[in-house]
Short mmCIF file of the C-alpha atoms (twelve columns), coordinates in Angstrom:
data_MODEL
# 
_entry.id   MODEL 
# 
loop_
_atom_site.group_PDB 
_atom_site.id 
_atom_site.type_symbol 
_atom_site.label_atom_id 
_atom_site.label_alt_id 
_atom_site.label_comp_id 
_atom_site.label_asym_id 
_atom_site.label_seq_id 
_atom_site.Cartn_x 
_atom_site.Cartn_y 
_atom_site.Cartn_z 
_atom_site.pdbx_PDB_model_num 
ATOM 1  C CA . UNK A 1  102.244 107.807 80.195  1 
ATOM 2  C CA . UNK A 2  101.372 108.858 76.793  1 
ATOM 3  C CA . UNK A 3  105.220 108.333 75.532  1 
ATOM 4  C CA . UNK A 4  105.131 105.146 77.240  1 
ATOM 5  C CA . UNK A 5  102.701 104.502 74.771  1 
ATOM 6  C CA . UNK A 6  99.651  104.189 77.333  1 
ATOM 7  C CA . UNK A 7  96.673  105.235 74.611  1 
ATOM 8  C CA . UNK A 8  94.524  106.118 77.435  1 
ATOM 9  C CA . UNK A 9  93.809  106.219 81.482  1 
ATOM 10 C CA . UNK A 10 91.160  107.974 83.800  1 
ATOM 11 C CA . UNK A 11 92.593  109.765 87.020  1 
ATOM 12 C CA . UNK A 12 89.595  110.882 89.610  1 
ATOM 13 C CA . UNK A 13 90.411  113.316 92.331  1 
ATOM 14 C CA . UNK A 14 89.364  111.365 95.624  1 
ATOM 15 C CA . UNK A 15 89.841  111.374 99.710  1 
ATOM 16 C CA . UNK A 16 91.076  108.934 101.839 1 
ATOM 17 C CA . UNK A 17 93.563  107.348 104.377 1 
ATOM 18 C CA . UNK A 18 95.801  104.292 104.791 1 
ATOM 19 C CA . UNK A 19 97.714  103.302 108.283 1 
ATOM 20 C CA . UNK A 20 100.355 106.258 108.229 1 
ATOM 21 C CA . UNK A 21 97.397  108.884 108.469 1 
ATOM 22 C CA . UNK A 22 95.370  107.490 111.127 1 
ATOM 23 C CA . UNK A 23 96.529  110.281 113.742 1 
ATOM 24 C CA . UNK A 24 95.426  112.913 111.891 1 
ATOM 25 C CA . UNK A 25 92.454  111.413 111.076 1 
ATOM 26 C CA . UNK A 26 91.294  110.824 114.115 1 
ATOM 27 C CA . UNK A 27 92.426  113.683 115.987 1 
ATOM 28 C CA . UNK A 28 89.403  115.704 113.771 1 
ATOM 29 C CA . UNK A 29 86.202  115.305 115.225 1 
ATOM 30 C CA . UNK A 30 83.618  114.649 114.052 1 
ATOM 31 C CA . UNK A 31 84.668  112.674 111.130 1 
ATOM 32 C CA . UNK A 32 83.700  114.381 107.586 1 
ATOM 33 C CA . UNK A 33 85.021  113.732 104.442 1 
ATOM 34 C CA . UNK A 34 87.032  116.602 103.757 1 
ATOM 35 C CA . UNK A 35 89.297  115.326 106.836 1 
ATOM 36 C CA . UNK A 36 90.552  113.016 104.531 1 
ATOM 37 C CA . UNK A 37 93.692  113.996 102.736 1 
ATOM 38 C CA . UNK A 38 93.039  114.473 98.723  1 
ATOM 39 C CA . UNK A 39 94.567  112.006 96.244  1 
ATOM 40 C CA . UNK A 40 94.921  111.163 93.028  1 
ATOM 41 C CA . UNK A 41 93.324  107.363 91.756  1 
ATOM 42 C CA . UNK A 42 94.723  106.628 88.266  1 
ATOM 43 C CA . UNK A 43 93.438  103.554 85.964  1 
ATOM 44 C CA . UNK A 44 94.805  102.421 83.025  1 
ATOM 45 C CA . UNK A 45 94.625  98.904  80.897  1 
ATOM 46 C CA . UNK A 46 97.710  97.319  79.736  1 
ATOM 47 C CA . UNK A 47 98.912  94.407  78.416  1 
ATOM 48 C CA . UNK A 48 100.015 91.890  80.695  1 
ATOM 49 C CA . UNK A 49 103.459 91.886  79.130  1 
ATOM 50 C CA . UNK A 50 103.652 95.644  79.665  1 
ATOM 51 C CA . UNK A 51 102.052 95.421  83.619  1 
ATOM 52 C CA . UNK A 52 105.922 95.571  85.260  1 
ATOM 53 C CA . UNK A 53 106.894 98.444  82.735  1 
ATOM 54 C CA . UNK A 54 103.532 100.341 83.781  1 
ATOM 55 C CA . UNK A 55 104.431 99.783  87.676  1 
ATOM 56 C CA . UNK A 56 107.648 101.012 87.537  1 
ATOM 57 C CA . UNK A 57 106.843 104.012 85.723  1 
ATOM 58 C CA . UNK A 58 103.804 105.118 87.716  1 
ATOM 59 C CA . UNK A 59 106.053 104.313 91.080  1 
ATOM 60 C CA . UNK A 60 108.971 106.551 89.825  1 
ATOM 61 C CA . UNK A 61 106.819 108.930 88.966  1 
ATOM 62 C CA . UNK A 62 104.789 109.198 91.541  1 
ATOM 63 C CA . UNK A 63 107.106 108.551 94.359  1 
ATOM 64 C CA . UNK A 64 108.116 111.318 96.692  1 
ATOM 65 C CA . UNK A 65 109.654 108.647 99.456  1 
ATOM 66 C CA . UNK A 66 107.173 110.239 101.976 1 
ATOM 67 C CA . UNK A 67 104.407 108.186 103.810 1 
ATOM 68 C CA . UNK A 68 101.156 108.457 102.078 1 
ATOM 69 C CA . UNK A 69 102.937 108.307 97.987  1 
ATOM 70 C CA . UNK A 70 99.905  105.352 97.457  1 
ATOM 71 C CA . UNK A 71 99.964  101.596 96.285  1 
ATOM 72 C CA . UNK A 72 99.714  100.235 92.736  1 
ATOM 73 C CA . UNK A 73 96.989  96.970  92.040  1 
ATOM 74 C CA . UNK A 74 96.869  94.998  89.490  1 
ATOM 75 C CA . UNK A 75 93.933  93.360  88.446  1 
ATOM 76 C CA . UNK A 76 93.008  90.960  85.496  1 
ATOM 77 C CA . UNK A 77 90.446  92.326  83.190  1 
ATOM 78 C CA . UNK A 78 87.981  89.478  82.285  1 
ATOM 79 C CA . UNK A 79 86.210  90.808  79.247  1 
ATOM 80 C CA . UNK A 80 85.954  94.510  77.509  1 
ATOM 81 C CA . UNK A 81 83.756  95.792  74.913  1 
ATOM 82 C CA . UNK A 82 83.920  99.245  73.130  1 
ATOM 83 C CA . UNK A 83 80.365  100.429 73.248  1 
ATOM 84 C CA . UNK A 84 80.447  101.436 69.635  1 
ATOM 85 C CA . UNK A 85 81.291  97.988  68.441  1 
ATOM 86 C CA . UNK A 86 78.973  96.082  70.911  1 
ATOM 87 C CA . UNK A 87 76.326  93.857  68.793  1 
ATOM 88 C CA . UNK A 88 72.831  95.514  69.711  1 
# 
């Protein structure tokens, strides 16, 4: 990301499941959260003329063709303010 000249992103460590790991989610009981397989959650802001540049090179890097590799969204960003600019 950084020689794609991405300046900056967050990645949290987080849990959870999408359609493809539904049997092994239920076949746990009782439910707790550590049932849930661990992924990675990446966010990063763009430009929206670099957004189909960004996809493609979080999807190649990320893909391992197995079910579970994750979705990308894209969202609009409405407003942003660096804190240590804001007007008080």
């Amino acid at each position: 990301l950084h020689k794609a000249g991405v300046g900056g992103f967050t990645a949290y460590a987080v849990r959870g499941m999408s359609g493809e790991t539904s049997t092994f989610l239920y076949s746990k009981r009782p439910f707790e959260i550590n049932h849930l397989p661990e992924a990675v959650k990446l966010e990063l802001l763009c430009t929206e003329e670099s957004v189909d540049g960004m996809v493609q090179l979080i999807a190649r890097a990320a893909r391992t063709g197995d079910p579970g590799d994750g979705m990308i969204a894209v969202q609009d960003v409405e407003r942003m303010q660096k804190i240590r600019e804001a007007e008080l």
